[in-house]
Amino acid sequence: NAGVTQTPKFQVLKTGQSMTLQCAQDMNHNSMYWYRQDPGMGLRLIYYSASEGTTDKGEVPNGYNVSRLNKREFSLRLESAAPSQTSVYFCASSLGQRNTEAFFGQGTRLTVV
Amino acid sequence: SQQGEEDPQALSIQEGENATMNCSYKTSINNLQWYRQNSGRGLVHLILIRSNEREKHSGRLRVTLDTSKKSSSLLITASRAADTASYFCAFSGAGSYQLTFGKGTKLSVIP
């Protein structure tokens, strides 16, 4: 049982390049989330998908786009990477009902130079 | 920002002591959760307390929730070196699917 799988684990981009972070869960969860984690800032929500077919902005959506490809997969795209997007990105999923826990992937460490 | 606030930001204790960390938030909530993160790893869920509960236990963990003060605390009793990690509170607002995290408390347990 893999849980939440993120790829890649590490990535270095040049300013202006684009890339897509992939996330897949095998727990039949309805809700999926993308967070970024920066030192001293905790986790900040970028986008979330309450259920298949819906996506909504979180606290820090600028510079990102998402796609809920199906129930299992939720991708995060950086169209034109900037150094301010250097961060650790976490994908998470939950049943999406009230009072349920979230399960996290191992993270993607992204550096934009 | 609707982020939770945790204090202290860092805590260093001796093995065997108790560790207490606090979380405050600003909105009405469905529930409040605590997560643990070991260095370089993803977050792992520890415990969830519903908005109509005041206290909950799980092993060496004790969580309290005071919705009138919009605050929660996590107590780890008889700490071990393996408890060294960062601890985050997280909450979902009433009627929301968003899960919002605090900035975390970094706990160091010295053997």
Coordinates of N, CA, C and O in Angstrom, one line a residue, chain A residues 1-6 24-27 72 93 103-106:
Chain A
N1 N 0.8 -1.2 0.0 CA 0.0 0.0 0.0 C 0.9 1.2 0.0 O 1.5 1.6 1.0
A2 N 1.0 1.9 -1.2 CA 1.9 3.0 -1.3 C 1.4 4.3 -0.6 O 2.3 5.1 -0.2
G3 N 0.1 4.5 -0.5 CA -0.3 5.8 0.1 C -0.3 6.9 -0.9 O -1.0 6.9 -1.9
V4 N 0.5 8.0 -0.6 CA 0.6 9.1 -1.4 C 2.0 9.1 -2.0 O 3.0 9.1 -1.3
T5 N 2.1 9.1 -3.3 CA 3.4 9.1 -4.0 C 3.6 10.4 -4.8 O 2.7 10.8 -5.6
Q6 N 4.7 11.0 -4.6 CA 5.0 12.2 -5.3 C 6.3 12.0 -6.2 O 7.2 11.3 -5.7
A24 N 0.0 11.0 -6.8 CA -1.0 10.0 -6.9 C -1.3 9.3 -5.5 O -0.3 9.1 -4.8
Q25 N -2.6 9.0 -5.3 CA -2.9 8.3 -4.0 C -3.7 7.1 -4.4 O -4.5 7.1 -5.3
D26 N -3.5 6.0 -3.6 CA -4.2 4.8 -3.9 C -5.2 4.4 -2.7 O -5.4 3.2 -2.5
M27 N -5.7 5.4 -2.0 CA -6.5 5.2 -0.9 C -8.0 5.5 -1.1 O -8.8 5.6 -0.2
R72 N -7.5 9.6 -8.5 CA -6.2 9.3 -7.9 C -5.1 10.4 -8.0 O -4.2 10.4 -7.2
S93 N -3.7 13.9 0.8 CA -5.0 13.5 0.5 C -5.8 13.1 1.7 O -5.2 12.8 2.8
F103 N -3.2 12.4 4.7 CA -2.0 11.6 4.5 C -1.1 12.3 3.5 O -1.5 12.8 2.5
F104 N 0.2 12.4 3.8 CA 1.1 13.1 3.1 C 2.1 12.3 2.3 O 2.5 11.2 2.7
G105 N 2.5 12.8 1.1 CA 3.6 12.3 0.4 C 4.9 12.7 1.1 O 5.0 13.4 2.1
Q106 N 6.1 12.2 0.5 CA 7.4 12.5 1.1 C 8.0 13.8 0.7 O 9.0 14.2 1.2

